[in-house]
């Protein structure tokens, strides 16, 4: 039988199995190989909340989705075209994310009575016709893996752990990619365990050969390389990007990086990554709680470090009072909030954008803090760097908002060089003459940074109101009013120092979609698709939320309607309405999931249809 | 330390002047109530500072919130008057970032044992090289007289009109239980002893914890008079001195001996016991330290005052610097270009 090869512009596939089935490795290997082949791509892992949920249950399903193509890829994909399901639970959980007519490859061994029961199936979906609208390819992956390793004398546990590579091999065949990249990786990764290398390579090739020789697949797909900017690339998650951006900022500021943090999903990876960068002098402190974490960072900042604290929603709630102290003492500090589903413990492993108002307003007193938001995993690098730059230049705490989707998601990152990054160093005050701790720069309103160890600059700071310039305690009413305004003005002045907002698409028209944070990819894709259909719609994505770029007020009136999609009940929209008195329309779904570009497209259609 | 901090530290020209106590007084007017025990603690601190032989600019006082926590404003050094309970955490971060500094924490019984209790015990087990002075007045002074975690059971205060039903912490035992390396107790009204203990705390490498019995003459006047006033103090306090037997009493006629694991008072004049029977204090014996700390609320025993324990072990900040130095000497100072291009990378032409 001849095999037909179809060329696709883009495709989304999802590997799903039990959390012990190695789906993350399978997915990241497919990603790495596709990247090397020059595809643009975006990925999203989907972990179960429980570390070890009972085997075969719905709660234990682990997934990895990759969207790759020869065109620009902005999201990990709304729906998948191909689903690899290693057991019944994986099928059940992921079926609703599969397009009609999509391909399902199942490991039939994962559909025995026990698996079916654990997944809550009364009868096997493979035989009752319920999958008739999909193309189903049942393969006894477990058995075939066993056969491939029959003469290696491995324990059944080891054999079982290898079966994911059989599935990977089949997918490599189906998408016309070679196994070499993964073979090299195995050799490097398990250099000290030749048995593991050998067994995995064998099974990987067995999967590839099986698909090649057995007449079950009639179509193969070709996804050509994308037109990417030339250079060296690396696949990077948002959390790793934040860590790199912070190290880069410390180097370019000629300061040591200090991180005070307390583990919390989905922010912990930043702590893990930074604790491995000791050769850059990075000091990481796993504190007893989030309060101690930020407090230690404030202490380090007083001592002249680039101080950072990283957390997620519940942790930020604990840090609140200390953020106020950093505002009052006017010390530089970067506060990273990798947002997750709330309120309270909420949905730890799910994504959300519901902490914006908390970052803007969630403190006692008039307590202005700059708020930045990263838009893609690799943008996390640049926004972390930018947060540090602003913190140091303006002597202020700065919030960087990312989210679980950005933090865990990854995309190719065009590796920069150190030389491309700006120098953000600023000498400490050392001259004791006429020193006043709260004297300000005329332009930025920043006070000077004078650190312990400097003779003649001994001074005390704290949370009590400061006398203007002198910095001593003051209960004077006029002084308090003045200081409140000075602190607010300092943050406002940052608007002079950030890029103007740029609209993607026409600069005027029927509809402007305004987003912030991790919804960038979904909105971008939706707007581009509608524009390709001739619709008058543009996209504006805010990376600076406080203060906002100075030209926002000029952009908004150029559009007839404004749509603000957010994964919250309408937080940015409140700010826009308040600042610009615009009658913006919200699109809000708070399901713990990233937006699908199609739902935003629908909303755009709905609004433009009514024009 | 980063390059810019290094520049400041290495280029600083530290005055070689011999300081006197008043060099450590800031220009701020001291605003505690007249008669407050805090004045004495401030005075003794300023008095011992010249003996430290450390440039003023290398010293930082970090406090939380409370009457006691106003302390840093009055010291002509660097200082942070922070937020309630968090001074220990702030000071820890400062010391990690700047191991070259001498860092003091000033806290109260509310600040350090109530809202800041968690940070305090974690500081102690980590052994960050800080000196903590805990002003224990057994009351919340600044908020005008509520009971504190060291107020005695049954204490009538503004918030406990029928008497407190909280059992108090014994700060020394809490510190020992938290593996604090240096644990001491002293009194605002014993300036010489206070100076001695502060000096020892300053010289000790690791977390030094000094509980100071401090009179709040407005909201808890006389809480410690039994231990500080002439008529009663000699019979009510036993001073712990390394290598010396535990003798006390107006005429040095009483002592403490161990009966099994329990300390008991014996008379040195009734012919039944001699000085040779008495417990000899040993700062290096942590078991002994627990026994003596536990004498604290035992009405049949004198109140133990002095250095319960002083056992050095590696400090947290020291170990942190060591790991960094070891990594840099093994792998070399990091290069951003290498870091960016590490992991799986690929070229697009
Ligand atoms: C977060 C917070 N909660 C409560 C207070 C109010 N407060 C200030 S000081 C204090 C107690 C201080 O007691 P202590 O530490 O014993 O200090 P003292 O005044 O007795 O020296 C309280 C409850 C505060 N400032 N901040
Ligand atoms: S209230 Fe008590 S502790 Fe506070 S200053 Fe007055 S006397 Fe001292
Ligand atoms: Mg008190």
PDB file of N, CA and C in Angstrom, chain A residues 35 230-235 251 253-254 256 277-280 283-285 288-289 291-292 295-296 299 303-304 415-418 426 451-455 457-463 473 475, chain B residues 1-5 8 12 26 57 70 72-73 75 77-81 86 89-90 93-94 96 98 118-119 122 126 316 320 323-324 331-335 337 339-340 342 345-348:
ATOM      1  N   UNK A  35      12.360  21.476  16.695  1.00  0.00           N
ATOM      2  CA  UNK A  35      13.074  22.743  16.726  1.00  0.00           C
ATOM      3  C   UNK A  35      14.303  22.666  15.839  1.00  0.00           C
ATOM      4  N   UNK A 230      17.601  34.269  11.684  1.00  0.00           N
ATOM      5  CA  UNK A 230      18.778  33.421  11.813  1.00  0.00           C
ATOM      6  C   UNK A 230      19.423  33.596  13.182  1.00  0.00           C
ATOM      7  N   UNK A 231      20.040  32.542  13.649  1.00  0.00           N
ATOM      8  CA  UNK A 231      20.752  32.657  14.917  1.00  0.00           C
ATOM      9  C   UNK A 231      20.657  31.374  15.717  1.00  0.00           C
ATOM     10  N   UNK A 232      21.210  31.431  16.913  1.00  0.00           N
ATOM     11  CA  UNK A 232      21.157  30.269  17.790  1.00  0.00           C
ATOM     12  C   UNK A 232      19.868  30.334  18.608  1.00  0.00           C
ATOM     13  N   UNK A 233      19.199  29.216  18.709  1.00  0.00           N
ATOM     14  CA  UNK A 233      17.944  29.144  19.455  1.00  0.00           C
ATOM     15  C   UNK A 233      18.050  28.140  20.581  1.00  0.00           C
ATOM     16  N   UNK A 234      17.168  28.317  21.512  1.00  0.00           N
ATOM     17  CA  UNK A 234      17.097  27.394  22.634  1.00  0.00           C
ATOM     18  C   UNK A 234      15.648  27.383  23.078  1.00  0.00           C
ATOM     19  N   UNK A 235      15.142  26.217  23.423  1.00  0.00           N
ATOM     20  CA  UNK A 235      13.767  26.148  23.897  1.00  0.00           C
ATOM     21  C   UNK A 235      13.749  26.538  25.373  1.00  0.00           C
ATOM     22  N   UNK A 251      24.251  40.911  36.379  1.00  0.00           N
ATOM     23  CA  UNK A 251      25.564  41.086  35.753  1.00  0.00           C
ATOM     24  C   UNK A 251      25.689  42.472  35.134  1.00  0.00           C
ATOM     25  N   UNK A 253      24.141  45.062  35.946  1.00  0.00           N
ATOM     26  CA  UNK A 253      24.066  46.102  36.973  1.00  0.00           C
ATOM     27  C   UNK A 253      25.311  46.060  37.856  1.00  0.00           C
ATOM     28  N   UNK A 254      26.178  45.079  37.592  1.00  0.00           N
ATOM     29  CA  UNK A 254      27.387  44.861  38.396  1.00  0.00           C
ATOM     30  C   UNK A 254      27.052  44.655  39.873  1.00  0.00           C
ATOM     31  N   UNK A 256      25.402  41.654  42.853  1.00  0.00           N
ATOM     32  CA  UNK A 256      25.093  40.248  43.076  1.00  0.00           C
ATOM     33  C   UNK A 256      23.583  40.092  43.151  1.00  0.00           C
ATOM     34  N   UNK A 277      22.958  28.747  39.854  1.00  0.00           N
ATOM     35  CA  UNK A 277      23.819  29.760  39.207  1.00  0.00           C
ATOM     36  C   UNK A 277      24.803  30.388  40.193  1.00  0.00           C
ATOM     37  N   UNK A 278      25.324  29.565  41.086  1.00  0.00           N
ATOM     38  CA  UNK A 278      26.248  30.085  42.105  1.00  0.00           C
ATOM     39  C   UNK A 278      27.529  30.630  41.489  1.00  0.00           C
ATOM     40  N   UNK A 279      27.883  30.142  40.303  1.00  0.00           N
ATOM     41  CA  UNK A 279      29.108  30.655  39.681  1.00  0.00           C
ATOM     42  C   UNK A 279      28.945  32.113  39.222  1.00  0.00           C
ATOM     43  N   UNK A 280      27.720  32.628  39.302  1.00  0.00           N
ATOM     44  CA  UNK A 280      27.506  34.062  39.056  1.00  0.00           C
ATOM     45  C   UNK A 280      27.397  34.827  40.379  1.00  0.00           C
ATOM     46  N   UNK A 283      22.968  34.399  45.224  1.00  0.00           N
ATOM     47  CA  UNK A 283      22.643  33.847  46.540  1.00  0.00           C
ATOM     48  C   UNK A 283      21.158  33.553  46.590  1.00  0.00           C
ATOM     49  N   UNK A 284      20.807  32.306  46.841  1.00  0.00           N
ATOM     50  CA  UNK A 284      19.393  31.966  46.955  1.00  0.00           C
ATOM     51  C   UNK A 284      19.115  31.512  48.381  1.00  0.00           C
ATOM     52  N   UNK A 285      18.044  32.007  48.911  1.00  0.00           N
ATOM     53  CA  UNK A 285      17.687  31.716  50.301  1.00  0.00           C
ATOM     54  C   UNK A 285      16.268  31.160  50.320  1.00  0.00           C
ATOM     55  N   UNK A 288      11.646  30.540  55.539  1.00  0.00           N
ATOM     56  CA  UNK A 288      10.642  29.736  56.246  1.00  0.00           C
ATOM     57  C   UNK A 288       9.228  30.058  55.788  1.00  0.00           C
ATOM     58  N   UNK A 289       9.031  31.166  55.139  1.00  0.00           N
ATOM     59  CA  UNK A 289       7.727  31.496  54.568  1.00  0.00           C
ATOM     60  C   UNK A 289       7.915  32.682  53.619  1.00  0.00           C
ATOM     61  N   UNK A 291       6.865  35.678  53.861  1.00  0.00           N
ATOM     62  CA  UNK A 291       7.153  36.954  54.517  1.00  0.00           C
ATOM     63  C   UNK A 291       8.658  37.075  54.741  1.00  0.00           C
ATOM     64  N   UNK A 292       9.239  36.001  55.258  1.00  0.00           N
ATOM     65  CA  UNK A 292      10.685  36.011  55.464  1.00  0.00           C
ATOM     66  C   UNK A 292      11.408  36.118  54.129  1.00  0.00           C
ATOM     67  N   UNK A 295      11.229  39.700  53.122  1.00  0.00           N
ATOM     68  CA  UNK A 295      11.954  40.493  54.118  1.00  0.00           C
ATOM     69  C   UNK A 295      13.461  40.325  53.930  1.00  0.00           C
ATOM     70  N   UNK A 296      13.899  39.105  53.684  1.00  0.00           N
ATOM     71  CA  UNK A 296      15.334  38.882  53.487  1.00  0.00           C
ATOM     72  C   UNK A 296      15.807  39.634  52.245  1.00  0.00           C
ATOM     73  N   UNK A 299      16.332  43.200  53.093  1.00  0.00           N
ATOM     74  CA  UNK A 299      17.601  43.351  53.809  1.00  0.00           C
ATOM     75  C   UNK A 299      18.776  43.330  52.849  1.00  0.00           C
ATOM     76  N   UNK A 303      21.623  46.206  51.602  1.00  0.00           N
ATOM     77  CA  UNK A 303      23.061  45.939  51.565  1.00  0.00           C
ATOM     78  C   UNK A 303      23.681  46.104  50.195  1.00  0.00           C
ATOM     79  N   UNK A 304      22.860  46.374  49.167  1.00  0.00           N
ATOM     80  CA  UNK A 304      23.425  46.638  47.846  1.00  0.00           C
ATOM     81  C   UNK A 304      23.345  45.484  46.871  1.00  0.00           C
ATOM     82  N   UNK A 415      18.774  33.194  21.207  1.00  0.00           N
ATOM     83  CA  UNK A 415      19.733  33.441  22.290  1.00  0.00           C
ATOM     84  C   UNK A 415      20.450  34.773  22.068  1.00  0.00           C
ATOM     85  N   UNK A 416      20.337  35.691  23.006  1.00  0.00           N
ATOM     86  CA  UNK A 416      21.020  36.979  22.847  1.00  0.00           C
ATOM     87  C   UNK A 416      22.476  36.860  23.282  1.00  0.00           C
ATOM     88  N   UNK A 417      23.235  37.898  23.058  1.00  0.00           N
ATOM     89  CA  UNK A 417      24.592  37.926  23.608  1.00  0.00           C
ATOM     90  C   UNK A 417      24.619  38.974  24.709  1.00  0.00           C
ATOM     91  N   UNK A 418      25.581  38.819  25.573  1.00  0.00           N
ATOM     92  CA  UNK A 418      25.712  39.762  26.679  1.00  0.00           C
ATOM     93  C   UNK A 418      25.850  41.188  26.139  1.00  0.00           C
ATOM     94  N   UNK A 426      24.593  51.563  38.120  1.00  0.00           N
ATOM     95  CA  UNK A 426      24.496  52.929  38.622  1.00  0.00           C
ATOM     96  C   UNK A 426      25.328  52.971  39.897  1.00  0.00           C
ATOM     97  N   UNK A 451      24.916  52.477  50.722  1.00  0.00           N
ATOM     98  CA  UNK A 451      24.921  51.169  51.391  1.00  0.00           C
ATOM     99  C   UNK A 451      25.840  51.144  52.606  1.00  0.00           C
ATOM    100  N   UNK A 452      25.506  50.304  53.583  1.00  0.00           N
ATOM    101  CA  UNK A 452      26.372  50.137  54.751  1.00  0.00           C
ATOM    102  C   UNK A 452      27.788  49.803  54.295  1.00  0.00           C
ATOM    103  N   UNK A 453      28.740  50.303  55.034  1.00  0.00           N
ATOM    104  CA  UNK A 453      30.134  50.131  54.645  1.00  0.00           C
ATOM    105  C   UNK A 453      30.695  51.425  54.084  1.00  0.00           C
ATOM    106  N   UNK A 454      29.798  52.379  53.767  1.00  0.00           N
ATOM    107  CA  UNK A 454      30.246  53.657  53.218  1.00  0.00           C
ATOM    108  C   UNK A 454      30.429  54.653  54.355  1.00  0.00           C
ATOM    109  N   UNK A 455      31.663  55.123  54.575  1.00  0.00           N
ATOM    110  CA  UNK A 455      31.896  56.037  55.696  1.00  0.00           C
ATOM    111  C   UNK A 455      31.143  57.357  55.501  1.00  0.00           C
ATOM    112  N   UNK A 457      28.007  58.031  55.581  1.00  0.00           N
ATOM    113  CA  UNK A 457      26.622  58.008  55.090  1.00  0.00           C
ATOM    114  C   UNK A 457      25.688  57.243  56.026  1.00  0.00           C
ATOM    115  N   UNK A 458      26.122  57.028  57.248  1.00  0.00           N
ATOM    116  CA  UNK A 458      25.289  56.289  58.186  1.00  0.00           C
ATOM    117  C   UNK A 458      23.908  56.948  58.245  1.00  0.00           C
ATOM    118  N   UNK A 459      22.876  56.144  58.062  1.00  0.00           N
ATOM    119  CA  UNK A 459      21.516  56.675  58.132  1.00  0.00           C
ATOM    120  C   UNK A 459      20.571  55.542  58.472  1.00  0.00           C
ATOM    121  N   UNK A 460      19.385  55.918  58.899  1.00  0.00           N
ATOM    122  CA  UNK A 460      18.362  54.951  59.283  1.00  0.00           C
ATOM    123  C   UNK A 460      17.155  55.129  58.386  1.00  0.00           C
ATOM    124  N   UNK A 461      16.632  54.002  57.900  1.00  0.00           N
ATOM    125  CA  UNK A 461      15.391  54.077  57.141  1.00  0.00           C
ATOM    126  C   UNK A 461      14.372  53.162  57.801  1.00  0.00           C
ATOM    127  N   UNK A 462      13.140  53.263  57.370  1.00  0.00           N
ATOM    128  CA  UNK A 462      12.136  52.409  57.977  1.00  0.00           C
ATOM    129  C   UNK A 462      10.757  52.663  57.417  1.00  0.00           C
ATOM    130  N   UNK A 463       9.780  52.056  58.033  1.00  0.00           N
ATOM    131  CA  UNK A 463       8.419  52.118  57.514  1.00  0.00           C
ATOM    132  C   UNK A 463       7.635  53.350  57.954  1.00  0.00           C
ATOM    133  N   UNK A 473      12.050  60.650  60.796  1.00  0.00           N
ATOM    134  CA  UNK A 473      10.616  60.422  61.017  1.00  0.00           C
ATOM    135  C   UNK A 473       9.889  61.763  61.018  1.00  0.00           C
ATOM    136  N   UNK A 475       5.810  63.372  61.421  1.00  0.00           N
ATOM    137  CA  UNK A 475       4.354  63.226  61.553  1.00  0.00           C
ATOM    138  C   UNK A 475       3.641  64.462  61.027  1.00  0.00           C
TER     139      UNK A 475
ATOM    140  N   UNK B   1      30.285  39.447  46.795  1.00  0.00           N
ATOM    141  CA  UNK B   1      29.592  40.736  46.626  1.00  0.00           C
ATOM    142  C   UNK B   1      29.820  41.261  45.213  1.00  0.00           C
ATOM    143  N   UNK B   2      28.815  41.893  44.667  1.00  0.00           N
ATOM    144  CA  UNK B   2      28.919  42.406  43.304  1.00  0.00           C
ATOM    145  C   UNK B   2      30.013  43.450  43.181  1.00  0.00           C
ATOM    146  N   UNK B   3      30.387  43.742  41.939  1.00  0.00           N
ATOM    147  CA  UNK B   3      31.526  44.617  41.714  1.00  0.00           C
ATOM    148  C   UNK B   3      31.325  45.994  42.360  1.00  0.00           C
ATOM    149  N   UNK B   4      30.128  46.548  42.211  1.00  0.00           N
ATOM    150  CA  UNK B   4      29.909  47.900  42.744  1.00  0.00           C
ATOM    151  C   UNK B   4      30.010  47.927  44.264  1.00  0.00           C
ATOM    152  N   UNK B   5      29.505  46.878  44.908  1.00  0.00           N
ATOM    153  CA  UNK B   5      29.603  46.816  46.369  1.00  0.00           C
ATOM    154  C   UNK B   5      31.069  46.636  46.765  1.00  0.00           C
ATOM    155  N   UNK B   8      32.845  49.883  46.759  1.00  0.00           N
ATOM    156  CA  UNK B   8      32.551  50.695  47.943  1.00  0.00           C
ATOM    157  C   UNK B   8      33.332  50.165  49.139  1.00  0.00           C
ATOM    158  N   UNK B  12      36.600  52.199  50.684  1.00  0.00           N
ATOM    159  CA  UNK B  12      36.219  52.983  51.855  1.00  0.00           C
ATOM    160  C   UNK B  12      37.459  53.290  52.696  1.00  0.00           C
ATOM    161  N   UNK B  26      23.014  59.075  67.793  1.00  0.00           N
ATOM    162  CA  UNK B  26      22.594  59.799  66.594  1.00  0.00           C
ATOM    163  C   UNK B  26      22.042  61.165  66.993  1.00  0.00           C
ATOM    164  N   UNK B  57      30.503  52.657  60.192  1.00  0.00           N
ATOM    165  CA  UNK B  57      29.742  52.423  58.956  1.00  0.00           C
ATOM    166  C   UNK B  57      29.591  50.950  58.632  1.00  0.00           C
ATOM    167  N   UNK B  70      12.405  51.214  68.363  1.00  0.00           N
ATOM    168  CA  UNK B  70      12.854  52.555  67.981  1.00  0.00           C
ATOM    169  C   UNK B  70      14.370  52.688  68.073  1.00  0.00           C
ATOM    170  N   UNK B  72      17.169  51.637  66.675  1.00  0.00           N
ATOM    171  CA  UNK B  72      18.131  51.993  65.616  1.00  0.00           C
ATOM    172  C   UNK B  72      18.198  53.493  65.333  1.00  0.00           C
ATOM    173  N   UNK B  73      17.085  54.214  65.535  1.00  0.00           N
ATOM    174  CA  UNK B  73      17.113  55.654  65.254  1.00  0.00           C
ATOM    175  C   UNK B  73      18.110  56.379  66.145  1.00  0.00           C
ATOM    176  N   UNK B  75      21.004  55.126  67.273  1.00  0.00           N
ATOM    177  CA  UNK B  75      22.391  54.686  67.094  1.00  0.00           C
ATOM    178  C   UNK B  75      22.947  55.345  65.835  1.00  0.00           C
ATOM    179  N   UNK B  77      24.700  54.627  63.416  1.00  0.00           N
ATOM    180  CA  UNK B  77      25.227  53.584  62.532  1.00  0.00           C
ATOM    181  C   UNK B  77      24.214  53.486  61.401  1.00  0.00           C
ATOM    182  N   UNK B  78      24.369  52.519  60.531  1.00  0.00           N
ATOM    183  CA  UNK B  78      23.282  52.249  59.582  1.00  0.00           C
ATOM    184  C   UNK B  78      22.150  51.552  60.333  1.00  0.00           C
ATOM    185  N   UNK B  79      20.936  51.679  59.833  1.00  0.00           N
ATOM    186  CA  UNK B  79      19.840  51.052  60.555  1.00  0.00           C
ATOM    187  C   UNK B  79      18.573  50.923  59.730  1.00  0.00           C
ATOM    188  N   UNK B  80      17.764  49.943  60.091  1.00  0.00           N
ATOM    189  CA  UNK B  80      16.433  49.793  59.490  1.00  0.00           C
ATOM    190  C   UNK B  80      15.421  49.577  60.615  1.00  0.00           C
ATOM    191  N   UNK B  81      14.438  50.422  60.653  1.00  0.00           N
ATOM    192  CA  UNK B  81      13.300  50.240  61.558  1.00  0.00           C
ATOM    193  C   UNK B  81      12.214  49.657  60.675  1.00  0.00           C
ATOM    194  N   UNK B  86       9.565  41.210  61.664  1.00  0.00           N
ATOM    195  CA  UNK B  86      10.343  40.729  60.521  1.00  0.00           C
ATOM    196  C   UNK B  86      11.814  41.113  60.556  1.00  0.00           C
ATOM    197  N   UNK B  89      14.312  38.376  59.773  1.00  0.00           N
ATOM    198  CA  UNK B  89      14.390  37.950  58.367  1.00  0.00           C
ATOM    199  C   UNK B  89      15.120  38.998  57.533  1.00  0.00           C
ATOM    200  N   UNK B  90      14.850  40.259  57.799  1.00  0.00           N
ATOM    201  CA  UNK B  90      15.516  41.330  57.049  1.00  0.00           C
ATOM    202  C   UNK B  90      17.018  41.307  57.336  1.00  0.00           C
ATOM    203  N   UNK B  93      18.791  38.452  55.536  1.00  0.00           N
ATOM    204  CA  UNK B  93      19.088  38.749  54.127  1.00  0.00           C
ATOM    205  C   UNK B  93      20.257  39.703  54.000  1.00  0.00           C
ATOM    206  N   UNK B  94      20.282  40.693  54.870  1.00  0.00           N
ATOM    207  CA  UNK B  94      21.378  41.671  54.833  1.00  0.00           C
ATOM    208  C   UNK B  94      22.717  40.989  55.101  1.00  0.00           C
ATOM    209  N   UNK B  96      23.475  37.838  54.731  1.00  0.00           N
ATOM    210  CA  UNK B  96      23.862  36.935  53.645  1.00  0.00           C
ATOM    211  C   UNK B  96      24.473  37.730  52.492  1.00  0.00           C
ATOM    212  N   UNK B  98      25.808  40.676  52.742  1.00  0.00           N
ATOM    213  CA  UNK B  98      26.974  41.456  53.171  1.00  0.00           C
ATOM    214  C   UNK B  98      27.597  40.858  54.428  1.00  0.00           C
ATOM    215  N   UNK B 118       8.091  32.818  64.429  1.00  0.00           N
ATOM    216  CA  UNK B 118       8.519  31.844  63.427  1.00  0.00           C
ATOM    217  C   UNK B 118       9.880  32.210  62.838  1.00  0.00           C
ATOM    218  N   UNK B 119      10.040  33.472  62.469  1.00  0.00           N
ATOM    219  CA  UNK B 119      11.336  33.866  61.888  1.00  0.00           C
ATOM    220  C   UNK B 119      12.450  33.670  62.915  1.00  0.00           C
ATOM    221  N   UNK B 122      13.628  30.058  63.225  1.00  0.00           N
ATOM    222  CA  UNK B 122      14.352  29.621  62.024  1.00  0.00           C
ATOM    223  C   UNK B 122      15.716  30.297  61.926  1.00  0.00           C
ATOM    224  N   UNK B 126      19.271  28.128  61.850  1.00  0.00           N
ATOM    225  CA  UNK B 126      20.192  28.351  60.719  1.00  0.00           C
ATOM    226  C   UNK B 126      21.539  28.857  61.184  1.00  0.00           C
ATOM    227  N   UNK B 316      25.326  30.073  58.826  1.00  0.00           N
ATOM    228  CA  UNK B 316      24.594  29.955  57.559  1.00  0.00           C
ATOM    229  C   UNK B 316      25.220  30.851  56.490  1.00  0.00           C
ATOM    230  N   UNK B 320      27.018  29.706  53.042  1.00  0.00           N
ATOM    231  CA  UNK B 320      26.509  30.204  51.761  1.00  0.00           C
ATOM    232  C   UNK B 320      27.667  30.760  50.935  1.00  0.00           C
ATOM    233  N   UNK B 323      29.901  27.907  49.573  1.00  0.00           N
ATOM    234  CA  UNK B 323      29.401  27.199  48.388  1.00  0.00           C
ATOM    235  C   UNK B 323      29.648  28.019  47.125  1.00  0.00           C
ATOM    236  N   UNK B 324      29.442  29.323  47.254  1.00  0.00           N
ATOM    237  CA  UNK B 324      29.639  30.176  46.080  1.00  0.00           C
ATOM    238  C   UNK B 324      31.119  30.220  45.701  1.00  0.00           C
ATOM    239  N   UNK B 331      34.427  26.107  38.745  1.00  0.00           N
ATOM    240  CA  UNK B 331      33.913  26.294  37.377  1.00  0.00           C
ATOM    241  C   UNK B 331      34.292  27.633  36.761  1.00  0.00           C
ATOM    242  N   UNK B 332      34.912  28.472  37.559  1.00  0.00           N
ATOM    243  CA  UNK B 332      35.222  29.818  37.058  1.00  0.00           C
ATOM    244  C   UNK B 332      34.005  30.707  37.175  1.00  0.00           C
ATOM    245  N   UNK B 333      34.262  31.998  37.166  1.00  0.00           N
ATOM    246  CA  UNK B 333      33.172  32.966  37.237  1.00  0.00           C
ATOM    247  C   UNK B 333      32.309  32.821  35.976  1.00  0.00           C
ATOM    248  N   UNK B 334      30.987  32.797  36.156  1.00  0.00           N
ATOM    249  CA  UNK B 334      30.072  32.549  35.043  1.00  0.00           C
ATOM    250  C   UNK B 334      30.163  33.581  33.942  1.00  0.00           C
ATOM    251  N   UNK B 335      29.899  33.137  32.721  1.00  0.00           N
ATOM    252  CA  UNK B 335      29.810  34.076  31.599  1.00  0.00           C
ATOM    253  C   UNK B 335      28.382  34.019  31.077  1.00  0.00           C
ATOM    254  N   UNK B 337      27.215  34.802  28.160  1.00  0.00           N
ATOM    255  CA  UNK B 337      27.093  34.219  26.827  1.00  0.00           C
ATOM    256  C   UNK B 337      27.035  32.699  26.894  1.00  0.00           C
ATOM    257  N   UNK B 339      26.097  30.961  29.526  1.00  0.00           N
ATOM    258  CA  UNK B 339      24.855  30.576  30.214  1.00  0.00           C
ATOM    259  C   UNK B 339      23.672  30.598  29.240  1.00  0.00           C
ATOM    260  N   UNK B 340      23.581  31.679  28.470  1.00  0.00           N
ATOM    261  CA  UNK B 340      22.461  31.789  27.529  1.00  0.00           C
ATOM    262  C   UNK B 340      22.458  30.625  26.549  1.00  0.00           C
ATOM    263  N   UNK B 342      23.585  27.644  26.900  1.00  0.00           N
ATOM    264  CA  UNK B 342      23.729  26.302  27.463  1.00  0.00           C
ATOM    265  C   UNK B 342      22.459  25.503  27.211  1.00  0.00           C
ATOM    266  N   UNK B 345      20.679  23.654  22.200  1.00  0.00           N
ATOM    267  CA  UNK B 345      20.478  24.794  21.304  1.00  0.00           C
ATOM    268  C   UNK B 345      20.587  24.311  19.867  1.00  0.00           C
ATOM    269  N   UNK B 346      20.088  25.123  18.963  1.00  0.00           N
ATOM    270  CA  UNK B 346      20.202  24.780  17.545  1.00  0.00           C
ATOM    271  C   UNK B 346      20.333  26.063  16.738  1.00  0.00           C
ATOM    272  N   UNK B 347      20.881  25.914  15.549  1.00  0.00           N
ATOM    273  CA  UNK B 347      21.098  27.079  14.708  1.00  0.00           C
ATOM    274  C   UNK B 347      20.047  27.145  13.613  1.00  0.00           C
ATOM    275  N   UNK B 348      19.565  28.327  13.359  1.00  0.00           N
ATOM    276  CA  UNK B 348      18.711  28.560  12.190  1.00  0.00           C
ATOM    277  C   UNK B 348      19.524  29.477  11.268  1.00  0.00           C
TER     278      UNK B 348
END
